[in-house]
CSV table of C-alpha atoms and ligand atoms in Angstrom, one decimal:
chain,number,residue,atom,x,y,z
Y,102,MET,CA,0.0,-0.1,0.1
Y,103,ARG,CA,1.6,3.5,-1.1
Y,104,GLU,CA,1.3,6.0,1.5
Y,105,THR,CA,2.1,9.6,0.5
Y,106,LYS,CA,3.8,12.3,2.4
Y,107,ASN,CA,0.2,13.8,3.1
Y,108,ASN,CA,-0.8,10.3,4.4
Y,109,TYR,CA,-3.5,9.3,1.9
Y,110,ASN,CA,-3.8,6.1,0.2
Y,111,LEU,CA,-3.3,6.9,-3.7
Y,112,GLU,CA,-4.2,3.4,-4.8
Y,113,GLN,CA,-7.3,3.3,-2.8
Y,114,SER,CA,-8.1,6.9,-4.1
Y,115,ILE,CA,-7.5,6.1,-7.8
Y,116,ARG,CA,-9.8,3.0,-7.2
Y,117,ARG,CA,-12.5,5.1,-5.8
Y,118,SER,CA,-12.2,7.8,-8.5
Y,119,ASN,CA,-12.5,5.1,-11.1
Y,120,GLU,CA,-15.6,3.9,-9.5
Y,121,LEU,CA,-17.3,7.4,-9.4
Y,122,LYS,CA,-16.1,7.9,-13.3
Y,123,GLU,CA,-17.8,4.7,-14.3
Y,124,ASP,CA,-21.1,5.9,-12.8
Y,125,ALA,CA,-20.8,9.2,-14.8
Y,126,LEU,CA,-19.8,7.4,-17.8
Y,127,THR,CA,-22.9,5.4,-17.8
Y,128,PHE,CA,-25.0,8.7,-17.7
Y,129,HIS,CA,-22.4,10.1,-20.5
Y,130,GLU,CA,-23.2,7.0,-22.8
Y,131,PHE,CA,-27.0,7.8,-22.4
Y,132,VAL,CA,-26.7,11.4,-23.3
Y,133,LYS,CA,-25.0,10.5,-26.5
Y,134,THR,CA,-28.0,8.7,-27.5
Y,135,LEU,CA,-30.0,11.9,-27.6
Y,136,PRO,CA,-30.0,14.0,-30.6
Y,137,ASP,CA,-27.4,16.6,-30.9
Y,138,ARG,CA,-27.9,20.3,-30.6
Y,139,ALA,CA,-26.8,20.8,-34.3
Y,140,THR,CA,-29.4,18.4,-35.4
Y,141,VAL,CA,-32.2,19.5,-33.3
Y,142,GLN,CA,-31.5,23.1,-34.4
Y,143,LYS,CA,-31.5,22.2,-38.1
Y,144,GLN,CA,-34.9,20.3,-37.6
Y,145,THR,CA,-36.3,23.3,-35.6
Y,146,GLU,CA,-35.3,25.9,-38.2
Y,147,SER,CA,-36.8,23.7,-41.0
Y,148,ARG,CA,-40.0,23.4,-39.0
Y,149,LYS,CA,-40.1,27.1,-38.2
Y,150,LYS,CA,-39.8,27.7,-42.1
Y,151,ARG,CA,-42.6,25.5,-42.7
Y,152,ILE,CA,-44.8,27.1,-39.9
Y,153,LEU,CA,-43.9,30.9,-41.4
Y,154,GLU,CA,-44.9,29.4,-45.0
Y,155,VAL,CA,-48.3,28.1,-43.9
Y,156,LEU,CA,-49.3,31.1,-41.7
Y,157,GLY,CA,-47.8,33.7,-43.9
Y,158,GLY,CA,-45.7,35.1,-41.1
Y,159,THR,CA,-42.3,36.8,-41.3
Y,160,GLU,CA,-39.1,36.7,-39.1
Y,161,VAL,CA,-40.3,39.8,-37.4
Y,162,ASP,CA,-43.8,38.3,-36.7
Y,163,TRP,CA,-41.7,35.3,-35.2
Y,164,SER,CA,-40.1,37.6,-32.5
Y,165,ASP,CA,-43.4,39.1,-31.6
Y,166,TRP,CA,-45.3,37.4,-28.8
Y,167,LYS,CA,-48.8,38.9,-30.0
Y,168,TRP,CA,-48.2,37.4,-33.3
Y,169,GLN,CA,-47.2,34.2,-31.6
Y,170,LEU,CA,-50.3,34.3,-29.5
Y,171,ARG,CA,-52.7,35.3,-32.3
Y,172,SER,CA,-51.3,32.6,-34.6
Y,173,ARG,CA,-51.5,29.6,-32.4
Y,174,ILE,CA,-52.3,26.5,-34.1
Y,175,LYS,CA,-55.8,25.2,-33.1
Y,176,ASP,CA,-56.8,23.6,-36.3
Y,177,SER,CA,-56.1,20.0,-37.4
Y,178,ASN,CA,-56.0,20.9,-41.0
Y,179,MET,CA,-53.4,23.7,-40.2
Y,180,LEU,CA,-51.5,21.2,-38.1
Y,181,ALA,CA,-51.7,18.6,-40.7
Y,182,LEU,CA,-50.3,21.2,-43.5
Y,183,ILE,CA,-47.3,21.7,-40.9
Y,184,ILE,CA,-46.5,18.5,-39.6
Y,185,GLY,CA,-47.9,16.1,-42.3
Y,186,LEU,CA,-50.8,14.3,-40.4
Y,187,SER,CA,-52.8,11.3,-41.7
Y,188,ASP,CA,-56.6,11.7,-42.0
Y,189,LEU,CA,-57.1,9.4,-39.1
Y,190,GLU,CA,-54.8,11.3,-36.9
Y,191,ARG,CA,-56.6,14.8,-37.8
Y,192,LYS,CA,-60.0,13.1,-37.2
Y,193,ARG,CA,-58.8,11.8,-33.7
Y,194,ILE,CA,-57.6,15.3,-32.8
Y,195,ASP,CA,-61.0,16.8,-33.8
Y,196,LYS,CA,-62.8,14.1,-31.7
Y,197,VAL,CA,-60.8,15.3,-28.7
Y,198,SER,CA,-61.2,18.9,-29.4
Y,199,ARG,CA,-65.0,18.5,-29.0
Y,200,HIS,CA,-64.4,17.7,-25.4
Y,201,TYR,CA,-61.0,19.7,-24.6
Y,202,ARG,CA,-59.7,22.9,-26.2
Y,203,TRP,CA,-56.1,23.0,-27.5
Y,204,ALA,CA,-53.7,25.6,-29.0
Y,205,ILE,CA,-50.1,25.5,-29.8
Y,206,SER,CA,-47.8,28.5,-30.3
Y,207,PRO,CA,-45.9,28.5,-33.4
Y,208,TYR,CA,-42.6,28.6,-31.3
Y,209,TYR,CA,-43.4,25.4,-29.4
Y,210,LEU,CA,-44.3,23.6,-32.4
Y,211,SER,CA,-41.3,24.4,-34.3
Y,212,LEU,CA,-39.5,22.2,-31.5
Y,213,VAL,CA,-41.4,19.2,-32.6
Y,214,ASP,CA,-38.9,16.9,-34.5
Y,215,ASP,CA,-39.6,14.6,-37.7
Y,216,ASP,CA,-40.4,11.6,-35.6
Y,217,TYR,CA,-43.4,13.6,-34.3
Y,218,GLU,CA,-45.3,10.7,-32.9
Y,219,ASN,CA,-42.6,10.0,-30.4
Y,220,SER,CA,-41.6,13.6,-29.8
Y,221,PRO,CA,-42.1,14.7,-26.1
Y,222,ILE,CA,-43.0,18.3,-27.3
Y,223,TYR,CA,-45.7,16.8,-29.8
Y,224,ARG,CA,-47.3,14.7,-26.9
Y,225,GLN,CA,-47.5,17.6,-24.3
Y,226,ALA,CA,-49.1,19.9,-27.2
Y,227,VAL,CA,-51.3,17.8,-29.4
Y,228,PRO,CA,-54.5,16.2,-28.2
Y,229,ASP,CA,-54.5,12.3,-27.7
Y,230,LEU,CA,-57.5,10.1,-27.9
Y,231,ARG,CA,-56.8,8.8,-24.4
Y,232,GLU,CA,-57.7,12.1,-23.0
Y,233,LEU,CA,-61.4,10.7,-23.5
Y,234,ASP,CA,-60.7,7.9,-21.1
Y,235,PRO,CA,-62.9,7.7,-18.2
Y,236,GLY,CA,-61.5,8.4,-14.8
Y,237,GLY,CA,-59.8,11.3,-12.9
Y,238,SER,CA,-61.6,14.3,-11.3
Y,239,MET,CA,-61.9,17.7,-12.7
Y,240,ASP,CA,-61.0,19.2,-9.4
Y,241,PRO,CA,-58.8,17.1,-7.3
Y,242,MET,CA,-57.4,19.8,-5.3
Y,243,ASN,CA,-61.0,21.0,-4.3
Y,244,GLU,CA,-59.9,24.6,-5.3
Y,245,ALA,CA,-63.7,25.5,-5.2
Y,246,LEU,CA,-63.3,25.0,-1.4
Y,247,THR,CA,-60.1,26.9,-0.9
Y,248,SER,CA,-61.1,30.3,-2.3
Y,249,PRO,CA,-62.2,32.8,0.4
Y,250,ALA,CA,-62.3,35.6,-2.3
Y,251,PRO,CA,-62.6,36.0,-5.9
Y,252,CYS,CA,-59.5,34.7,-7.9
Y,253,VAL,CA,-57.9,33.6,-4.4
Y,254,THR,CA,-56.6,29.9,-3.6
Y,255,ARG,CA,-55.6,29.7,0.0
Y,256,ARG,CA,-54.0,26.6,1.3
Y,257,TYR,CA,-51.3,27.8,3.7
Y,258,PRO,CA,-50.8,29.9,6.6
Y,259,ASP,CA,-48.7,32.7,5.1
Y,260,ARG,CA,-48.8,32.5,1.4
Y,261,MET,CA,-51.8,32.5,-1.3
Y,262,ILE,CA,-52.4,32.4,-4.9
Y,263,ILE,CA,-54.1,35.0,-7.1
Y,264,ASN,CA,-55.4,33.6,-10.5
Y,265,VAL,CA,-55.3,36.4,-13.1
Y,266,THR,CA,-56.2,34.7,-16.0
Y,267,ASN,CA,-57.1,31.3,-17.7
Y,268,GLN,CA,-55.0,32.1,-20.7
Y,269,CYS,CA,-51.8,30.2,-21.5
Y,270,ALA,CA,-49.5,30.2,-24.6
Y,271,MET,CA,-50.3,26.6,-25.1
Y,272,TYR,CA,-52.9,24.3,-23.6
Y,273,CYS,CA,-50.8,21.6,-22.5
Y,274,ARG,CA,-52.4,18.3,-22.6
Y,275,HIS,CA,-51.1,17.1,-19.1
Y,276,CYS,CA,-52.3,20.5,-17.5
Y,277,GLN,CA,-53.1,19.9,-13.7
Y,278,ARG,CA,-55.4,22.8,-13.9
Y,279,ARG,CA,-57.5,21.9,-16.8
Y,280,ARG,CA,-60.6,23.0,-14.9
Y,281,ASN,CA,-59.7,26.5,-15.0
Y,282,ILE,CA,-58.6,26.4,-18.6
Y,283,GLY,CA,-62.4,26.4,-19.9
Y,284,GLU,CA,-63.3,27.0,-23.1
Y,285,THR,CA,-62.7,30.5,-23.8
Y,286,ASP,CA,-59.6,32.8,-22.9
Y,287,ARG,CA,-60.7,35.1,-20.2
Y,288,HIS,CA,-58.6,37.3,-17.8
Y,289,ALA,CA,-59.8,38.1,-14.3
Y,290,CYS,CA,-61.8,41.3,-14.2
Y,291,MET,CA,-60.4,44.3,-12.5
Y,292,GLU,CA,-63.1,44.2,-10.1
Y,293,ASP,CA,-62.3,40.7,-8.9
Y,294,ILE,CA,-58.6,41.4,-9.2
Y,295,LYS,CA,-59.2,44.5,-6.7
Y,296,MET,CA,-61.0,42.3,-4.4
Y,297,ALA,CA,-58.3,39.7,-4.4
Y,298,LEU,CA,-55.7,42.3,-3.5
Y,299,ASP,CA,-57.9,43.7,-0.9
Y,300,TYR,CA,-57.9,40.2,0.7
Y,301,VAL,CA,-54.1,40.2,0.7
Y,302,ALA,CA,-54.2,43.7,2.2
Y,303,ARG,CA,-56.6,42.7,4.9
Y,304,ASN,CA,-55.0,39.7,6.0
Y,305,LYS,CA,-51.6,40.9,7.6
Y,306,GLU,CA,-50.1,37.3,7.9
Y,307,ILE,CA,-50.0,37.0,4.1
Y,308,ARG,CA,-46.1,37.4,3.4
Y,309,ASP,CA,-46.0,35.5,0.0
Y,310,VAL,CA,-48.5,36.0,-3.2
Y,311,LEU,CA,-48.4,33.9,-6.0
Y,312,VAL,CA,-49.8,35.4,-9.3
Y,313,THR,CA,-50.5,32.7,-11.6
Y,314,GLY,CA,-53.4,31.4,-13.9
Y,315,GLY,CA,-53.2,30.0,-16.5
Y,316,ASP,CA,-50.2,32.0,-17.1
Y,317,ALA,CA,-49.6,35.2,-15.5
Y,318,LEU,CA,-47.6,36.6,-18.2
Y,319,LEU,CA,-50.2,36.4,-20.7
Y,320,LEU,CA,-51.6,39.4,-19.0
Y,321,SER,CA,-50.9,42.6,-20.7
Y,322,ASN,CA,-48.0,44.6,-19.4
Y,323,LYS,CA,-50.4,47.4,-18.0
Y,324,MET,CA,-52.2,44.9,-15.9
Y,325,LEU,CA,-49.2,42.8,-14.9
Y,326,ASN,CA,-47.8,46.2,-13.6
Y,327,PHE,CA,-50.9,47.4,-11.8
Y,328,ILE,CA,-51.0,44.0,-9.8
Y,329,LEU,CA,-47.3,43.8,-8.8
Y,330,ALA,CA,-47.3,47.5,-8.0
Y,331,GLU,CA,-50.3,47.0,-5.8
Y,332,LEU,CA,-48.7,44.2,-4.0
Y,333,HIS,CA,-45.4,45.8,-3.6
Y,334,ARG,CA,-47.4,48.7,-1.8
Y,335,ILE,CA,-48.6,46.3,0.8
Y,336,PRO,CA,-46.2,46.4,3.7
Y,337,HIS,CA,-46.6,42.7,4.9
Y,338,VAL,CA,-46.1,41.2,1.5
Y,339,GLU,CA,-42.4,40.0,1.6
Y,340,ILE,CA,-42.2,38.4,-1.7
Y,341,LYS,CA,-44.0,38.2,-4.9
Y,342,ARG,CA,-44.2,35.0,-7.2
Y,343,ILE,CA,-45.2,34.7,-10.8
Y,344,GLY,CA,-46.3,31.4,-12.3
Y,345,THR,CA,-45.6,31.1,-16.2
Y,346,ARG,CA,-44.7,28.5,-18.7
Y,347,THR,CA,-44.1,31.3,-21.5
Y,348,PRO,CA,-39.9,30.8,-21.2
Y,349,VAL,CA,-40.9,27.1,-22.3
Y,350,THR,CA,-43.7,27.6,-24.6
Y,351,MET,CA,-43.5,31.3,-26.0
Y,352,PRO,CA,-40.3,33.0,-24.7
Y,353,GLN,CA,-40.9,35.8,-27.1
Y,354,ARG,CA,-43.2,36.9,-24.4
Y,355,ILE,CA,-40.2,38.1,-22.2
Y,356,THR,CA,-39.6,41.3,-23.8
Y,357,PRO,CA,-37.6,44.3,-22.7
Y,358,GLU,CA,-40.9,45.9,-21.6
Y,359,VAL,CA,-42.0,42.9,-19.3
Y,360,VAL,CA,-38.5,42.9,-17.8
Y,361,ASP,CA,-38.5,46.5,-16.8
Y,362,ILE,CA,-41.7,45.9,-15.0
Y,363,ILE,CA,-40.4,42.9,-13.1
Y,364,ARG,CA,-37.1,45.0,-12.2
Y,365,GLN,CA,-39.1,47.4,-10.3
Y,366,TYR,CA,-40.8,45.2,-7.8
Y,367,ALA,CA,-38.0,43.0,-6.2
Y,368,PRO,CA,-37.9,40.4,-4.7
Y,369,ILE,CA,-39.8,38.4,-7.4
Y,370,PHE,CA,-39.6,34.7,-7.8
Y,371,ILE,CA,-40.6,33.1,-11.0
Y,372,ASN,CA,-41.5,29.6,-11.4
Y,373,THR,CA,-41.8,27.8,-14.8
Y,374,GLN,CA,-42.2,24.6,-16.1
Y,375,PHE,CA,-39.6,22.8,-18.0
Y,376,ASN,CA,-40.6,19.1,-18.8
Y,377,HIS,CA,-37.8,17.7,-21.0
Y,378,PRO,CA,-34.1,18.7,-22.0
Y,379,LEU,CA,-35.4,19.4,-25.5
Y,380,GLU,CA,-37.4,22.4,-24.3
Y,381,VAL,CA,-34.1,24.1,-23.2
Y,382,THR,CA,-33.5,26.0,-26.4
Y,383,PRO,CA,-31.3,29.2,-27.2
Y,384,GLU,CA,-34.6,31.2,-27.2
Y,385,ALA,CA,-35.7,29.6,-23.7
Y,386,LYS,CA,-32.4,30.7,-22.3
Y,387,LEU,CA,-32.5,34.2,-23.7
Y,388,ALA,CA,-35.9,34.5,-21.9
Y,389,CYS,CA,-34.5,33.3,-18.8
Y,390,ASP,CA,-31.1,35.4,-19.0
Y,391,ARG,CA,-33.5,38.5,-19.3
Y,392,LEU,CA,-35.6,37.7,-16.1
Y,393,ILE,CA,-32.5,37.0,-14.2
Y,394,ASP,CA,-30.7,40.3,-15.2
Y,395,ALA,CA,-34.0,41.9,-14.2
Y,396,GLY,CA,-33.4,40.5,-10.5
Y,397,ALA,CA,-36.1,37.8,-10.7
Y,398,VAL,CA,-35.0,34.2,-9.1
Y,399,LEU,CA,-35.9,31.4,-11.4
Y,400,GLY,CA,-37.2,28.0,-10.3
Y,401,ASN,CA,-38.5,25.0,-12.3
Y,402,GLN,CA,-41.7,22.8,-11.5
Y,403,ALA,CA,-41.6,20.0,-13.8
Y,404,VAL,CA,-44.4,17.4,-13.8
Y,405,LEU,CA,-43.4,13.8,-13.9
Y,406,LEU,CA,-45.2,12.6,-17.2
Y,407,ARG,CA,-45.2,9.0,-18.4
Y,408,GLY,CA,-43.5,8.8,-21.9
Y,409,ILE,CA,-42.2,12.3,-21.5
Y,410,ASN,CA,-39.7,12.4,-18.6
Y,411,ASP,CA,-40.3,9.5,-16.4
Y,412,LYS,CA,-36.9,7.9,-17.2
Y,413,PRO,CA,-34.1,8.7,-14.6
Y,414,PHE,CA,-31.4,9.9,-17.0
Y,415,ILE,CA,-33.9,12.2,-18.9
Y,416,MET,CA,-34.9,13.8,-15.6
Y,417,ARG,CA,-31.1,14.2,-14.7
Y,418,LYS,CA,-30.3,15.7,-17.9
Y,419,LEU,CA,-33.1,18.1,-17.8
Y,420,CYS,CA,-32.0,19.2,-14.2
Y,421,GLN,CA,-28.5,19.7,-15.3
Y,422,GLU,CA,-29.7,21.6,-18.5
Y,423,LEU,CA,-31.7,23.8,-16.3
Y,424,LEU,CA,-28.7,24.7,-14.1
Y,425,LYS,CA,-26.7,25.7,-17.1
Y,426,ILE,CA,-29.5,28.3,-17.9
Y,427,ARG,CA,-29.6,29.4,-14.2
Y,428,VAL,CA,-33.0,27.9,-13.3
Y,429,ARG,CA,-33.1,26.0,-10.3
Y,430,PRO,CA,-34.8,22.6,-10.3
Y,431,TYR,CA,-37.4,23.3,-7.5
Y,432,TYR,CA,-40.0,20.6,-7.8
Y,433,ILE,CA,-41.0,17.3,-9.7
Y,434,PHE,CA,-45.1,17.3,-9.2
Y,435,HIS,CA,-46.5,13.8,-9.2
Y,436,ALA,CA,-49.4,14.1,-11.7
Y,437,LYS,CA,-52.5,14.2,-10.0
Y,438,SER,CA,-55.5,12.3,-11.1
Y,439,VAL,CA,-57.0,14.9,-13.4
Y,440,ARG,CA,-59.7,13.9,-16.1
Y,441,GLY,CA,-58.2,13.7,-19.4
Y,442,THR,CA,-54.7,13.3,-18.1
Y,443,GLY,CA,-54.6,9.8,-16.9
Y,444,HIS,CA,-52.3,8.4,-19.9
Y,445,PHE,CA,-49.6,10.8,-18.6
Y,446,GLN,CA,-49.8,9.6,-14.8
Y,447,THR,CA,-46.9,7.4,-13.4
Y,448,GLY,CA,-46.7,5.4,-10.1
Y,449,ILE,CA,-45.0,7.0,-7.3
Y,450,GLU,CA,-42.2,4.2,-7.8
Y,451,GLN,CA,-40.9,5.9,-10.9
Y,452,GLY,CA,-40.7,9.3,-9.2
Y,453,MET,CA,-38.8,7.5,-6.4
Y,454,GLU,CA,-36.5,5.8,-8.9
Y,455,ILE,CA,-35.7,9.3,-10.2
Y,456,MET,CA,-35.1,10.8,-6.9
Y,457,GLU,CA,-32.7,7.8,-6.1
Y,458,SER,CA,-31.0,8.4,-9.4
Y,459,LEU,CA,-30.4,12.0,-8.6
Y,460,ARG,CA,-29.0,12.0,-5.1
Y,461,GLY,CA,-25.2,11.7,-5.0
Y,462,HIS,CA,-25.2,11.0,-8.9
Y,463,SER,CA,-25.5,14.7,-9.6
Y,464,SER,CA,-24.9,17.9,-7.5
Y,465,GLY,CA,-27.4,19.0,-4.8
Y,466,LEU,CA,-28.3,22.0,-6.8
Y,467,ALA,CA,-29.7,19.8,-9.5
Y,468,ILE,CA,-32.1,17.9,-7.2
Y,469,PRO,CA,-35.7,19.1,-6.9
Y,470,THR,CA,-38.3,17.9,-4.2
Y,471,TYR,CA,-40.6,15.4,-5.3
Y,472,ILE,CA,-44.1,16.4,-4.5
Y,473,VAL,CA,-47.3,14.6,-4.3
Y,474,ASN,CA,-50.3,17.1,-3.9
Y,475,ALA,CA,-52.6,15.9,-1.1
Y,476,PRO,CA,-56.2,15.5,-2.4
Y,477,GLY,CA,-58.7,18.1,-1.1
Y,478,GLY,CA,-56.4,20.8,-1.2
Y,479,LEU,CA,-54.5,19.6,1.9
Y,480,GLY,CA,-51.0,20.8,0.5
Y,481,LYS,CA,-48.0,19.5,-0.8
Y,482,ILE,CA,-46.3,16.4,0.6
Y,483,PRO,CA,-42.6,15.9,0.0
Y,484,ILE,CA,-41.6,12.3,-1.0
Y,485,MET,CA,-38.2,11.0,-0.9
Y,486,PRO,CA,-36.3,7.8,-0.8
Y,487,ASN,CA,-35.4,6.8,2.8
Y,488,TYR,CA,-31.7,7.5,4.1
Y,489,LEU,CA,-32.4,7.3,7.9
Y,490,LEU,CA,-33.0,3.6,8.6
Y,491,LYS,CA,-32.8,3.7,12.2
Y,492,ILE,CA,-32.8,5.9,15.4
Y,493,GLN,CA,-31.5,4.5,18.8
Y,494,ASN,CA,-30.6,6.5,21.8
Y,495,ASP,CA,-27.0,6.5,21.0
Y,496,LYS,CA,-26.8,6.0,17.3
Y,497,VAL,CA,-28.4,6.3,13.9
Y,498,VAL,CA,-28.3,4.0,11.1
Y,499,LEU,CA,-28.1,5.7,7.7
Y,500,ARG,CA,-28.1,4.7,4.0
Y,501,THR,CA,-25.8,6.5,1.5
Y,502,TRP,CA,-26.6,7.4,-2.0
Y,503,GLU,CA,-24.9,4.2,-3.1
Y,504,GLY,CA,-26.6,2.2,-0.7
Y,505,LYS,CA,-24.0,1.6,1.8
Y,506,ILE,CA,-25.1,1.4,5.5
Y,507,VAL,CA,-23.3,3.6,7.9
Y,508,GLU,CA,-23.6,4.0,11.9
Y,509,LEU,CA,-23.2,7.5,13.3
Y,510,GLU,CA,-23.0,8.6,17.2
Y,511,ASN,CA,-26.3,10.1,18.0
Y,512,ARG,CA,-26.3,12.7,21.0
Y,513,ALA,CA,-30.0,12.6,22.0
T,691,LIG,S1,-49.0,26.6,-19.1
T,691,LIG,FE1,-49.7,25.4,-17.1
T,691,LIG,S2,-51.9,26.4,-16.7
T,691,LIG,FE2,-51.5,26.5,-18.8
T,691,LIG,S3,-52.1,24.7,-19.8
T,691,LIG,FE3,-49.9,24.6,-19.7
T,691,LIG,S4,-49.7,23.4,-17.6
T,691,LIG,FE4,-51.9,24.3,-17.7
């Protein structure tokens, strides 16, 4: 055994390093099976060109969020022209759309690759016949019973939600708030927003307000500014949060004007929803950069979705890609039993397997909390693998990320 002058064992250290390297290389081998950035970029460019041709849009239009919103694809004939769907596929989409609406921003549709049926982007965006399967509830969170004022949802002692709109850039097929999305786009009226703000002002224990929807950044700049300014004026509101998926589904929304609004009302935390590494594009990065430069703190709330991100390496890659664009993986939500989304649901075991595969294998910064929402609006329940095996008076038995059992002295 070779001892060095610093008294560490070189051979053992090298052996251990090699073990760790092997673990990392298994993941690297997987990453190599994913499409490389240049191929993805090429496919996206060609899809974008086709979308602009079909919609009669220009490059200038593409960068304009209002054009993106106005030009959302919500007609199966239009989608067929862009993607090349069969008649049968078109009819299936039409059948689902008689029950649930759909709309896809041109930008998000441009991310669908040639093998569209297997694309995690396509599956999140385009209606699927399985949405008509029975089962699930329209309101598993009992939101109807946690709303003490118009637009307000309150489930916790010191914080609450103001739901400002039911509009989104895209109507995600897995939406956990499908009940709110309804049939037509509708922002909350000024009277209701004022009543919600008044509720915040009258309840001094509220120190944290989440402005969401739908998608809070679908509001006009004027309305967004009004709500943030009013919250900023309330002395007991310590932080404001914004819920938006626009950095993922329509990053064009993050304009210099919206950024100037956000800059005025720190501290603002913005939570978004990237579900797959392919969503982390240069455009999404630019949107996140702008928000961060305006002082916002960004977090990601992924939803665990069967066939999209339910494989440990995909989720690991997603979390690592997010850190690269300075978005902290915050939550992985276990998909609730929402009517029309059952085909996306996974077992808790898959979530646990993902959490096991993150801890230790990647930095703690890349590890979100896995959350199951209690039915009836009773709040979030964090679920994690068990690392604490036994507590005795004078010792604890623990399990490491690699499954090694260790004992520590416990001073009760
Ligand atoms: S952006 Fe959010 S609220 Fe809107 S449809 Fe998608 S998941 Fe639902």
